[in-house]
Short mmCIF file of the C-alpha atoms (twelve columns), coordinates in Angstrom:
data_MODEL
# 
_entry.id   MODEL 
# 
loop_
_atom_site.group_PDB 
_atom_site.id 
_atom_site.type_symbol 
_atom_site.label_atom_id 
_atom_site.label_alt_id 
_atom_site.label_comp_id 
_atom_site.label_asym_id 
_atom_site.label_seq_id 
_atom_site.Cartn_x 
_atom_site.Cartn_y 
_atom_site.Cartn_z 
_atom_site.pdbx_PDB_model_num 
ATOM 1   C CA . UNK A 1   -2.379  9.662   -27.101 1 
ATOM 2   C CA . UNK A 2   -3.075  5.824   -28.411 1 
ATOM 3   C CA . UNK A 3   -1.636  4.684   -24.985 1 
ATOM 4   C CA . UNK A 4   -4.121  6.430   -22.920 1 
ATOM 5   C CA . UNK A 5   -6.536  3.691   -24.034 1 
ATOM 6   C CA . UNK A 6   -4.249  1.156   -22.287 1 
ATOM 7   C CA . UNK A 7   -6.740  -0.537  -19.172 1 
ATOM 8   C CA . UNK A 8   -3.246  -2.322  -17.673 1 
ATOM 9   C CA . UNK A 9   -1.923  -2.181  -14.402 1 
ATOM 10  C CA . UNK A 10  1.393   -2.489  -13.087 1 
ATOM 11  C CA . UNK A 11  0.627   -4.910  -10.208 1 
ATOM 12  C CA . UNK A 12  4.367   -4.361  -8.779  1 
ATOM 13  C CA . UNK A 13  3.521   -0.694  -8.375  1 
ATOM 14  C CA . UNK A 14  -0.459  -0.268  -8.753  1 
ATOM 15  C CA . UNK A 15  0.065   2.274   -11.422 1 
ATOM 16  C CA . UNK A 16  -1.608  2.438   -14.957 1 
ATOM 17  C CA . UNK A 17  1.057   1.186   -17.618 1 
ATOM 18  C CA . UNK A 18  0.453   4.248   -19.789 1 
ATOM 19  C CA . UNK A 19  1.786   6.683   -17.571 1 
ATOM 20  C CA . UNK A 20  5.554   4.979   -18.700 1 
ATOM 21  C CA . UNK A 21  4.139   4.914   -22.684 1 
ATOM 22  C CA . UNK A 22  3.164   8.421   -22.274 1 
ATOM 23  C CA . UNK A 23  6.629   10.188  -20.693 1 
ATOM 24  C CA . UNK A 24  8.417   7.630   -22.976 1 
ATOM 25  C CA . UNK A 25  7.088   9.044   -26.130 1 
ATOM 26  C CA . UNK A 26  6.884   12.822  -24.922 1 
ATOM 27  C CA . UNK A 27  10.237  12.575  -24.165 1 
ATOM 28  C CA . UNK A 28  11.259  10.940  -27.947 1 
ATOM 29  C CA . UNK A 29  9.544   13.483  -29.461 1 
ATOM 30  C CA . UNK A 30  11.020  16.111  -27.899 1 
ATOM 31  C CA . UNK A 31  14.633  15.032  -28.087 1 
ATOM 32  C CA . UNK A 32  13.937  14.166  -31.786 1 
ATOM 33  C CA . UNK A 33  12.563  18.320  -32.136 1 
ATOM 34  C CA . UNK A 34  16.070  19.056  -31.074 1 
ATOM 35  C CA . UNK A 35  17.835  17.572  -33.956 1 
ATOM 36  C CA . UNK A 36  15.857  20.873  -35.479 1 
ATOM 37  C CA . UNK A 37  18.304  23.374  -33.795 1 
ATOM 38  C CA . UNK A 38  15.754  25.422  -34.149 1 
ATOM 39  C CA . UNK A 39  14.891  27.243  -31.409 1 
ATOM 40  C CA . UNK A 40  11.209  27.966  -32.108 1 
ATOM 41  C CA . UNK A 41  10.410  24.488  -33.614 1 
ATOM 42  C CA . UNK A 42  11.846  23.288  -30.183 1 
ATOM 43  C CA . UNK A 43  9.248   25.544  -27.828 1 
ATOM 44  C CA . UNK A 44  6.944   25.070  -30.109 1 
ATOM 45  C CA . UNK A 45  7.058   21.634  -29.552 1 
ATOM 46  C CA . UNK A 46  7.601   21.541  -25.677 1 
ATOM 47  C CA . UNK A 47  4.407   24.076  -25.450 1 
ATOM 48  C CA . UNK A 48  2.207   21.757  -27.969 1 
ATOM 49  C CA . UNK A 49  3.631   18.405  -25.485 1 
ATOM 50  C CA . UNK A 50  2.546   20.636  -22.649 1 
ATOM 51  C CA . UNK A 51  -1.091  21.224  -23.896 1 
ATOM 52  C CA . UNK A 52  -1.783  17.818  -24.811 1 
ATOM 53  C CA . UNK A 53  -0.136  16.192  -21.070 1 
ATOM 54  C CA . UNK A 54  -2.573  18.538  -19.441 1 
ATOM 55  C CA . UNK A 55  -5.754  18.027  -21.500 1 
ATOM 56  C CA . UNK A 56  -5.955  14.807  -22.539 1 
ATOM 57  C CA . UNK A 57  -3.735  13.180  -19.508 1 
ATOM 58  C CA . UNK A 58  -4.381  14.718  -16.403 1 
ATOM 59  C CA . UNK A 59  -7.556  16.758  -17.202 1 
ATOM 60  C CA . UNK A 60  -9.745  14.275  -19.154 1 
ATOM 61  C CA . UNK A 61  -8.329  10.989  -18.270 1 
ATOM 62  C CA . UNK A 62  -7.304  11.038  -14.644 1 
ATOM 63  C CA . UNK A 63  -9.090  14.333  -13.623 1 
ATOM 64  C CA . UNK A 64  -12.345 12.298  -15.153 1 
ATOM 65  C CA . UNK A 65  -11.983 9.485   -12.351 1 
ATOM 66  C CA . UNK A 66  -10.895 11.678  -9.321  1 
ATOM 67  C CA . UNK A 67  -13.833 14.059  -10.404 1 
ATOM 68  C CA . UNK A 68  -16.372 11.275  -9.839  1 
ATOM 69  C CA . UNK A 69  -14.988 10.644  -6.345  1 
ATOM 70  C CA . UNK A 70  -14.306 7.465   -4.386  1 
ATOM 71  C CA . UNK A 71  -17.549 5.034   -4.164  1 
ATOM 72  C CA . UNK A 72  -18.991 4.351   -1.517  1 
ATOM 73  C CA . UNK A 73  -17.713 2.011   1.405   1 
ATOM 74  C CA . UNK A 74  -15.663 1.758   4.095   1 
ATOM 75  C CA . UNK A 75  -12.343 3.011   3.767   1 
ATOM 76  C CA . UNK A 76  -10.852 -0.216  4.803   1 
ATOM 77  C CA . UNK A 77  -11.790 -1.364  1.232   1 
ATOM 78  C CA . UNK A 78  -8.988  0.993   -0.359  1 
ATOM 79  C CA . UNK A 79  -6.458  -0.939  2.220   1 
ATOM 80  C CA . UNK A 80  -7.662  -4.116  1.080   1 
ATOM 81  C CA . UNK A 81  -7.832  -3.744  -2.947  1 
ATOM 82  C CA . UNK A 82  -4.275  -2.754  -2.557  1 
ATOM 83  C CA . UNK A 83  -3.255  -5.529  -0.925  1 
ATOM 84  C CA . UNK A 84  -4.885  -8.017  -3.363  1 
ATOM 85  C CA . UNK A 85  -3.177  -6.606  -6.031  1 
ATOM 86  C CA . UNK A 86  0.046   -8.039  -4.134  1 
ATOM 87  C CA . UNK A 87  -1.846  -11.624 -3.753  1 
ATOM 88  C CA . UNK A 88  -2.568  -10.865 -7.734  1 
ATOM 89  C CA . UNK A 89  1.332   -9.692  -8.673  1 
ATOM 90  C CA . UNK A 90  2.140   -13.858 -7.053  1 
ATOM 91  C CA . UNK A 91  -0.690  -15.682 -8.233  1 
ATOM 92  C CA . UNK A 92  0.536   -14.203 -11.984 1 
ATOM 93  C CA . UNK A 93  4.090   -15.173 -12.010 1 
ATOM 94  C CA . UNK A 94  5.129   -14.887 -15.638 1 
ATOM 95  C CA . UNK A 95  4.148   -10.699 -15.554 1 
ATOM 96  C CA . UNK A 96  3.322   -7.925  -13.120 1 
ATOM 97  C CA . UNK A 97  1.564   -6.597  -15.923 1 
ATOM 98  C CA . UNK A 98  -2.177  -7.638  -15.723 1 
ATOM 99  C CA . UNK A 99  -6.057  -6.224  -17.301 1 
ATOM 100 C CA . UNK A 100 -7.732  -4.276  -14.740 1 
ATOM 101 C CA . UNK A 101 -10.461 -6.842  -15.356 1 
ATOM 102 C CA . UNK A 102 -8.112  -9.385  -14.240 1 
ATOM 103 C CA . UNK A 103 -7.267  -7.643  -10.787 1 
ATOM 104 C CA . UNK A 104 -10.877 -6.925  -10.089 1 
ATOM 105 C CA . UNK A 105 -11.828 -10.457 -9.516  1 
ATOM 106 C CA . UNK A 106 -9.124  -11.137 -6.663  1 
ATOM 107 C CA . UNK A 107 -11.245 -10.506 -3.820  1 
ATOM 108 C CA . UNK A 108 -13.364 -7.224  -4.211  1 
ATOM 109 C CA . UNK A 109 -16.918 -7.290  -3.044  1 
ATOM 110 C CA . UNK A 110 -19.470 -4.921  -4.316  1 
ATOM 111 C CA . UNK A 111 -20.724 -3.130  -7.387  1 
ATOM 112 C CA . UNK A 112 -18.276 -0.570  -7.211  1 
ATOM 113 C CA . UNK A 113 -15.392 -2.560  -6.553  1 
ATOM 114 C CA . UNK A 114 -13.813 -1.736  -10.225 1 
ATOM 115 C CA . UNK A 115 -14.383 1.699   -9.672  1 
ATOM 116 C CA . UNK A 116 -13.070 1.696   -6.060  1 
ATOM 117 C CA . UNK A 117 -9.761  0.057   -7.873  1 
ATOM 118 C CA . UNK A 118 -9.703  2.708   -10.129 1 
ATOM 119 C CA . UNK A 119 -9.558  5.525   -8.111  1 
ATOM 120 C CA . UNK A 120 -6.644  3.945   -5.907  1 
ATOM 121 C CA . UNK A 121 -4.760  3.859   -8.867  1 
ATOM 122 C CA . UNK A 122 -4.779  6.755   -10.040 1 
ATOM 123 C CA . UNK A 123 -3.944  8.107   -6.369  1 
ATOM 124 C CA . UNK A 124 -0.674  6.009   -7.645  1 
ATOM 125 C CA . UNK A 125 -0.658  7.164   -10.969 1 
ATOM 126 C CA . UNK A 126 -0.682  10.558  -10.363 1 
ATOM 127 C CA . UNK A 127 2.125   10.482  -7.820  1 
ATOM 128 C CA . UNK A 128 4.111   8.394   -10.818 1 
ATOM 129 C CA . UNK A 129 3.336   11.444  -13.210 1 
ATOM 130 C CA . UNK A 130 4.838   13.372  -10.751 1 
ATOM 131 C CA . UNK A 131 8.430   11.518  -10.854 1 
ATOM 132 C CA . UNK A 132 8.176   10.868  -14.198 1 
ATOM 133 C CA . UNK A 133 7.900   14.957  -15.125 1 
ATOM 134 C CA . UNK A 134 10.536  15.680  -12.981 1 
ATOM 135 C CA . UNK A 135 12.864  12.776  -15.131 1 
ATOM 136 C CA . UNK A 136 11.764  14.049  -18.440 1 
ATOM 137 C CA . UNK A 137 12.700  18.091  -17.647 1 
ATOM 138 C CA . UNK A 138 16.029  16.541  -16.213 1 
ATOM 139 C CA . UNK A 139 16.618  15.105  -19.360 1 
ATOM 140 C CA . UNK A 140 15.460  17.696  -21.555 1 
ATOM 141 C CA . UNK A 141 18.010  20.307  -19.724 1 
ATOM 142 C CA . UNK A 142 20.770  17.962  -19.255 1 
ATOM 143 C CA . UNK A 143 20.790  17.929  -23.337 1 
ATOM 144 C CA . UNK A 144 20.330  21.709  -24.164 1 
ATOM 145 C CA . UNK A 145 23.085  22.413  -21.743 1 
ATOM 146 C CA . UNK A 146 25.048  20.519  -24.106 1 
ATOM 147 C CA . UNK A 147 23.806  21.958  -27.692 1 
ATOM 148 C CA . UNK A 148 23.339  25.339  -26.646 1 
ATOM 149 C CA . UNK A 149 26.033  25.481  -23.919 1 
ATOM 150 C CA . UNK A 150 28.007  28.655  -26.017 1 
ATOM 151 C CA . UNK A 151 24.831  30.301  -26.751 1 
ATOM 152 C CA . UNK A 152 23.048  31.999  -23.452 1 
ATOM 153 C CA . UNK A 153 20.041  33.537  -25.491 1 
ATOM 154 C CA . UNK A 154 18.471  30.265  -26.567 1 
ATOM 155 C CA . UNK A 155 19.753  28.453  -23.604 1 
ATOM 156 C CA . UNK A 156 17.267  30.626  -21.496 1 
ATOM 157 C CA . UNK A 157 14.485  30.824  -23.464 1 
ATOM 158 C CA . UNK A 158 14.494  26.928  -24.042 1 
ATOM 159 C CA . UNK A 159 14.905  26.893  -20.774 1 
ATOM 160 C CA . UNK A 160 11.804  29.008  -19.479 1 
ATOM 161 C CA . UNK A 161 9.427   26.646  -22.196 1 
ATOM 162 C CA . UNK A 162 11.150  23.595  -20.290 1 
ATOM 163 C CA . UNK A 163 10.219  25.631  -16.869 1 
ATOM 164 C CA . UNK A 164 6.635   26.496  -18.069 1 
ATOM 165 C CA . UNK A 165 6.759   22.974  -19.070 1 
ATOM 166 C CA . UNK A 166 7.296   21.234  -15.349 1 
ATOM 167 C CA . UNK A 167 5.230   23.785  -13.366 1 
ATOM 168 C CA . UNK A 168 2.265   23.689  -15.348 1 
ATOM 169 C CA . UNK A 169 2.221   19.785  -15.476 1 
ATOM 170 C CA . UNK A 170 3.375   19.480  -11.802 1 
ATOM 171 C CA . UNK A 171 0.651   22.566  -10.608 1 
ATOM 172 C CA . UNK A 172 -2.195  20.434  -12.355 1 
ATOM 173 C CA . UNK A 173 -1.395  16.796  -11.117 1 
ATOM 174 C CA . UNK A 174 -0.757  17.941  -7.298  1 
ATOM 175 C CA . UNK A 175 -4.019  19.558  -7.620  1 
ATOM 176 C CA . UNK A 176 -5.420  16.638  -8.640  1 
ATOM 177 C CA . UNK A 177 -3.868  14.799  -6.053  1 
ATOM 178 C CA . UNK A 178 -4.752  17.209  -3.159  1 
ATOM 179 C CA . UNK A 179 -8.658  17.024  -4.714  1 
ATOM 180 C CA . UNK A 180 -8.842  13.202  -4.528  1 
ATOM 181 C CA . UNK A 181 -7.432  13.374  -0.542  1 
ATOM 182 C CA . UNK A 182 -10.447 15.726  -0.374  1 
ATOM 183 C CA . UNK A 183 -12.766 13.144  -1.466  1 
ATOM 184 C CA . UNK A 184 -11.376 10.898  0.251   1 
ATOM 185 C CA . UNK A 185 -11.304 12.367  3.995   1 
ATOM 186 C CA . UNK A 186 -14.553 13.753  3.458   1 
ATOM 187 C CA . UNK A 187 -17.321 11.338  1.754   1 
ATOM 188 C CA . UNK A 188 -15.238 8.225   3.711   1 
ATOM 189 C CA . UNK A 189 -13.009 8.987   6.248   1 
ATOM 190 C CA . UNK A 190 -14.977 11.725  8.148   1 
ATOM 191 C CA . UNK A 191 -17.989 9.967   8.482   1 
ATOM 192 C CA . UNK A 192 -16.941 6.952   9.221   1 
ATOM 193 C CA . UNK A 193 -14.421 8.032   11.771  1 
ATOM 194 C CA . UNK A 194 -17.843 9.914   13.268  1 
ATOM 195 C CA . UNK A 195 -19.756 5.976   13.010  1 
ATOM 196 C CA . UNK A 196 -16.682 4.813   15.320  1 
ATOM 197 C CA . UNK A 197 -15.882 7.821   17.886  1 
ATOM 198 C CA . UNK A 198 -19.785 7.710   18.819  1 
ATOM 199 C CA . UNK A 199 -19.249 4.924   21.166  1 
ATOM 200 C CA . UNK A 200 -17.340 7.400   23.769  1 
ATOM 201 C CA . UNK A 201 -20.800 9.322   24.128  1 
ATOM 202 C CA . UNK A 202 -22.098 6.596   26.178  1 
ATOM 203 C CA . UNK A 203 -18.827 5.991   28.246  1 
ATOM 204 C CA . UNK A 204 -18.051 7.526   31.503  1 
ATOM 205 C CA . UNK A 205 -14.939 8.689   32.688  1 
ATOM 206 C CA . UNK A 206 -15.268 9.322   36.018  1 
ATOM 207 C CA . UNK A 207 -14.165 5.750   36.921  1 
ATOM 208 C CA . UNK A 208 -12.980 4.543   40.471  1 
ATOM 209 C CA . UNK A 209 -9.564  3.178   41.223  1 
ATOM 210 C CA . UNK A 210 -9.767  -0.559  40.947  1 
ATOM 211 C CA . UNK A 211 -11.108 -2.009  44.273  1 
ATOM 212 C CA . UNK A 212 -9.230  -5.373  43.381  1 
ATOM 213 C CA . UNK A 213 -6.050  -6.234  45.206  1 
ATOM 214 C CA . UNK A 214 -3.003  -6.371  43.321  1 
ATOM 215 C CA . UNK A 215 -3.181  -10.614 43.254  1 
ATOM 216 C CA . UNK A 216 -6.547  -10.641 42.242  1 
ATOM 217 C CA . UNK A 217 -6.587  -7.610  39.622  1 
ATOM 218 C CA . UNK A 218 -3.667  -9.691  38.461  1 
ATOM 219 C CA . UNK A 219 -5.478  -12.836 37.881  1 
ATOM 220 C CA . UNK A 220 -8.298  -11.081 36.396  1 
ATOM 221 C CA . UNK A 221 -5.964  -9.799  33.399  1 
ATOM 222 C CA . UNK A 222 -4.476  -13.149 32.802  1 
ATOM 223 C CA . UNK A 223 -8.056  -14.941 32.579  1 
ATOM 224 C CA . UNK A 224 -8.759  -11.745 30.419  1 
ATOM 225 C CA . UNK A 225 -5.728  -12.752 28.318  1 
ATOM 226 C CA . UNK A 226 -6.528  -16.235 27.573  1 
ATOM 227 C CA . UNK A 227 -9.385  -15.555 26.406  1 
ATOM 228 C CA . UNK A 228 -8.188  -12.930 24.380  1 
ATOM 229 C CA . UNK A 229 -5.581  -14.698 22.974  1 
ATOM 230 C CA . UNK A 230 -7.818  -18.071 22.231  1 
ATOM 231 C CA . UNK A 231 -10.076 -16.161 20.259  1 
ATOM 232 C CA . UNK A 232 -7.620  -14.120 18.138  1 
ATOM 233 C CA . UNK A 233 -6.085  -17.705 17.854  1 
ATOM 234 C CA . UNK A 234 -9.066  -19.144 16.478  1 
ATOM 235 C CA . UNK A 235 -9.521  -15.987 14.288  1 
ATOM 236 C CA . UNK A 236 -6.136  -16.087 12.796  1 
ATOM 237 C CA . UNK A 237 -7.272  -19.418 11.193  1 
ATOM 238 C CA . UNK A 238 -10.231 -17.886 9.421   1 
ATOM 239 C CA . UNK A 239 -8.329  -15.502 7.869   1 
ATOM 240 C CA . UNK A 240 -5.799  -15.572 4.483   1 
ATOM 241 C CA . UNK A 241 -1.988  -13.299 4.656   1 
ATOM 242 C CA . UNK A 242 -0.305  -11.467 2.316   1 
ATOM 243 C CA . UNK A 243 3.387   -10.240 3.614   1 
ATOM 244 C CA . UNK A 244 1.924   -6.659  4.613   1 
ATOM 245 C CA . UNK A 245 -0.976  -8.326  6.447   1 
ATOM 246 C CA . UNK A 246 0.906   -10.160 8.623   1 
ATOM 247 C CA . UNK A 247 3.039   -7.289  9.797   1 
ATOM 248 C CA . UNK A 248 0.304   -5.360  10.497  1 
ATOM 249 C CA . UNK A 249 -1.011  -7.980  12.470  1 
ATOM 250 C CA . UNK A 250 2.071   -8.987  14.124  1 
ATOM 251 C CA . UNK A 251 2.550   -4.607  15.193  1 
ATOM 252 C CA . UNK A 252 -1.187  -5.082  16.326  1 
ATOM 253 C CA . UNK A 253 -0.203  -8.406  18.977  1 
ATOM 254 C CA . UNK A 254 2.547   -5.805  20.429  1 
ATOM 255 C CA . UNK A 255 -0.028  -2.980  20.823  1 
ATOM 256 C CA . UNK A 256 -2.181  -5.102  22.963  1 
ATOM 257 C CA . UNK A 257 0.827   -6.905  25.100  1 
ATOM 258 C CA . UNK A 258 2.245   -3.051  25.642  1 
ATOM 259 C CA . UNK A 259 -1.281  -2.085  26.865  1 
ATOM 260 C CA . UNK A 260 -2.119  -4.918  29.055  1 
ATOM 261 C CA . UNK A 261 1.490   -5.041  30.490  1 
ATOM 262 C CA . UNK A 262 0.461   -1.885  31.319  1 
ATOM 263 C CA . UNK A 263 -2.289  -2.547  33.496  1 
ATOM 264 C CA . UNK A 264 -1.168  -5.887  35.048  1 
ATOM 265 C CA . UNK A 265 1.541   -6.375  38.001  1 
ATOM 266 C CA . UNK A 266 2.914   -9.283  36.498  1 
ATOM 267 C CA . UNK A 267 5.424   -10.576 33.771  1 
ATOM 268 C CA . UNK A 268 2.852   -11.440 30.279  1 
ATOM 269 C CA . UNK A 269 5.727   -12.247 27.963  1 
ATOM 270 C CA . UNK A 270 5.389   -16.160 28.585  1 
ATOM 271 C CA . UNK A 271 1.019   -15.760 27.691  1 
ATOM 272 C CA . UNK A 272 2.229   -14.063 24.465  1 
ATOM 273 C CA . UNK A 273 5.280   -16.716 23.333  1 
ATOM 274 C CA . UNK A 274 2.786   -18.686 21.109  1 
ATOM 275 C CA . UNK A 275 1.289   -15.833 19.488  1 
ATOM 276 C CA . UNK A 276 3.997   -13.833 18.981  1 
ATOM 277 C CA . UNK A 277 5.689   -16.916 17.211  1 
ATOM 278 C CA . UNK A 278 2.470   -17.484 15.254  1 
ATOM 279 C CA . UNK A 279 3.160   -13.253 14.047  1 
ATOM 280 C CA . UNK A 280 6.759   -14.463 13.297  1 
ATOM 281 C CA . UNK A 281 5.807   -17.705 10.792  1 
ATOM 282 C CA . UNK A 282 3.535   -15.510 9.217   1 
ATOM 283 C CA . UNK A 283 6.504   -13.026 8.624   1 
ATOM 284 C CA . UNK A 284 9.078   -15.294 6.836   1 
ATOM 285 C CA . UNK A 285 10.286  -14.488 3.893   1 
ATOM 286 C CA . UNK A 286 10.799  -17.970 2.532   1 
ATOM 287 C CA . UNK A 287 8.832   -21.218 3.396   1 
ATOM 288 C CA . UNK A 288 12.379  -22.727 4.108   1 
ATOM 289 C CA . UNK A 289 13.233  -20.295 6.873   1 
ATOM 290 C CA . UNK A 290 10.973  -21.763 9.553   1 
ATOM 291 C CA . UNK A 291 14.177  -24.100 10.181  1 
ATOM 292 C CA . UNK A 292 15.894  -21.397 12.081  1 
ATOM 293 C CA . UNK A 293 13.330  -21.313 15.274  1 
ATOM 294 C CA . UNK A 294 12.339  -24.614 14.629  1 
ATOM 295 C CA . UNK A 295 14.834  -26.071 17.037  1 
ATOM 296 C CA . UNK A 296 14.931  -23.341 19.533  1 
ATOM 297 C CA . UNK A 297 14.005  -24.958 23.321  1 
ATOM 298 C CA . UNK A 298 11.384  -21.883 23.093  1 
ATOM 299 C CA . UNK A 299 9.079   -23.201 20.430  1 
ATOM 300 C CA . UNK A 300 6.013   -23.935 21.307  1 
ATOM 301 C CA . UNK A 301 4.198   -24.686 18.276  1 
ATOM 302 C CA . UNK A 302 3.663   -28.402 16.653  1 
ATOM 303 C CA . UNK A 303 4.850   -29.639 13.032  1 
ATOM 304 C CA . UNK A 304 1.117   -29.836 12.001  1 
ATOM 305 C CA . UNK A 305 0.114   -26.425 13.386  1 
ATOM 306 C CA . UNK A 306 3.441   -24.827 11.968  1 
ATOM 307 C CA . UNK A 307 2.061   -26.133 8.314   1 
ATOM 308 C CA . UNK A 308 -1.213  -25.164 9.193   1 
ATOM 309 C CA . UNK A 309 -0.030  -21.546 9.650   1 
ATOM 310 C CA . UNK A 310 2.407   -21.170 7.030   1 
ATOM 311 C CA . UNK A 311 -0.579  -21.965 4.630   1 
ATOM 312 C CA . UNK A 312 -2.021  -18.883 6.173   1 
ATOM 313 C CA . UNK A 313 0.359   -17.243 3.492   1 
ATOM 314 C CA . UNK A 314 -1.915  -16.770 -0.053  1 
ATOM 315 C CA . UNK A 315 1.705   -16.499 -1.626  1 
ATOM 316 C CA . UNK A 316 3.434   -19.498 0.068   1 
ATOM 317 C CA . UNK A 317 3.228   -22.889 -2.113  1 
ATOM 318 C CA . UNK A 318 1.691   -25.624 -0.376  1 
ATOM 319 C CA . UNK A 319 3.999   -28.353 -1.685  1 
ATOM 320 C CA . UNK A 320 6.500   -26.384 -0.160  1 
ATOM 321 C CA . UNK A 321 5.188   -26.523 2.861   1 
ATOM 322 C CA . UNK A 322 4.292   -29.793 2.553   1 
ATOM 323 C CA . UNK A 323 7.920   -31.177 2.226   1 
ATOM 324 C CA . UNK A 324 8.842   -29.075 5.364   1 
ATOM 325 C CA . UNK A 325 10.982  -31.709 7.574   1 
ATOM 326 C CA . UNK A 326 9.962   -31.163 10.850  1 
ATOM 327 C CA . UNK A 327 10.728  -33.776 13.356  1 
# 
């Protein structure tokens, strides 16, 4: 199990790279034990692949990290490592394939910010086990239903080592999986979702009907708006994108027109054009596509704050955006 020694990541997926190696050469080996045609020599050799997946793969390698449990920090840290491993997968455009040392400098704060890494990837890793199993005991039955399709005694019991096979391997890994959602919902997720729900202790819900009138509760959500929407503005420009973090934030500017169209008498979609068009620059695809609502009569944002925005985008090149014609 050389490849277990492998500290690569697959930045396109956020999985280890030995978890490929490993099924790759489990299932070579096996396939070569059938050349044998020897029945024993072949569950012999699925029950000896078998031991080793389990001890040295799941149990000592990935079963090692999960056992330690996810370091402490906010749980907003696991959403954020993953997305820098996108920013990492563009800023490394000749491979997806990078050191773990390599990903751990993009962005991660703290003295456990390796091992946070780690245990996200394995979350990933573990899940790619999964899939991988299941391909290998496809394989392995699709070709002893064609070397022992005349003879029914060895087709079953090679077929009950191939069986013992996947739900060992499968019984261990979603184990592991269900133990590492353990540690995660309860040494980060329950206590901090117990930080943030304490601030309804001190608020009261017996509340009046508004004594505003319908003009001036109006008025009072659209001042409420501005401001809203001028600091969010001004926060936006603080802040770096990846493709996933600007549709969150783009679902997150709907949430909050949908709840204060709720409370207001009074059409908001005009307040919201120049943010909403600020979510959608963020959103493109390509640096070239900002052409197709550059001309619309609706757009209300300038040539130098469109640039200014689209270099928002960690993974959108600046001379790109530089020889945007806008006029």
């Amino acid at each position: 199990m050389k490849a277990l020694s492998s500290n690569e990541v697959d930045t396109s997926s956020n999985v280890w790279c030995f978890i490929d190696d490993v099924f790759f050469i489990t299932s070579k080996s096996l396939i070569r034990s059938l050349s044998s045609g020897n029945v024993d020599t072949i569950c012999a050799m699925v029950n000896h692949s078998c031991s080793i997946l389990i001890d040295l793969m799941v149990n000592d390698f990935l079963g090692n990290i999960i056992r330690t449990g996810f370091p402490s920090g906010w749980v907003q840290d696991a959403y954020n490592y993953v997305q820098n491993s996108v920013a990492v997968a563009g800023s490394l455009s000749s491979s997806s394939i990078v050191n773990v040392s390599t990903v751990s400098s993009f962005n991660m704060i703290g003295p456990n910010s390796l091992a946070r890494y780690h245990f996200l990837v394995i979350l990933n890793s573990i899940e790619a086990s999964q899939k991988s199993l299941l391909s290998l005991v496809n394989h392995l039955e699709s070709e002893l239903n064609l070397l022992y399709q005349n003879q029914e005694i060895n087709s079953q019991k090679l077929n009950m080592c191939i069986t013992e096979l996947k739900v060992s391997i499968s019984d261990q890994l979603q184990a592991l999986l269900d133990s590492a959602f353990e540690h995660l919902s309860t040494s980060v997720i329950q206590s901090q979702v117990k930080t943030l729900l304490n601030v309804f202790t001190s608020l009261k819900y017996d509340l009046l009907e508004s004594v505003l009138s319908t003009e001036n509760n109006d008025r009072f959500v659209l001042i409420l708006i501005n401001e809203i929407l001028h600091q969010l503005d001004q926060f936006i420009q603080r802040k770096s994108f990846s493709r996933f973090g600007a549709i969150q934030l783009e679902k997150e500017y709907h949430n909050l027109f949908a709840y204060l169209t709720s409370i207001s008498y009074s059409s908001l979609r005009d307040y919201f054009t120049r943010s909403l068009q600020i979510c959608r620059l963020l959103n493109l695809d390509r640096v070239e596509e900002v052409h197709y609502y550059w001309n619309s009569s609706s757009w209300r944002l300038t040539a130098h704050e469109v640039r200014s925005i689209l270099s928002l985008r960690r993974d959108f090149a600046v001379n790109e955006i530089r020889a945007l014609k806008l006029q």
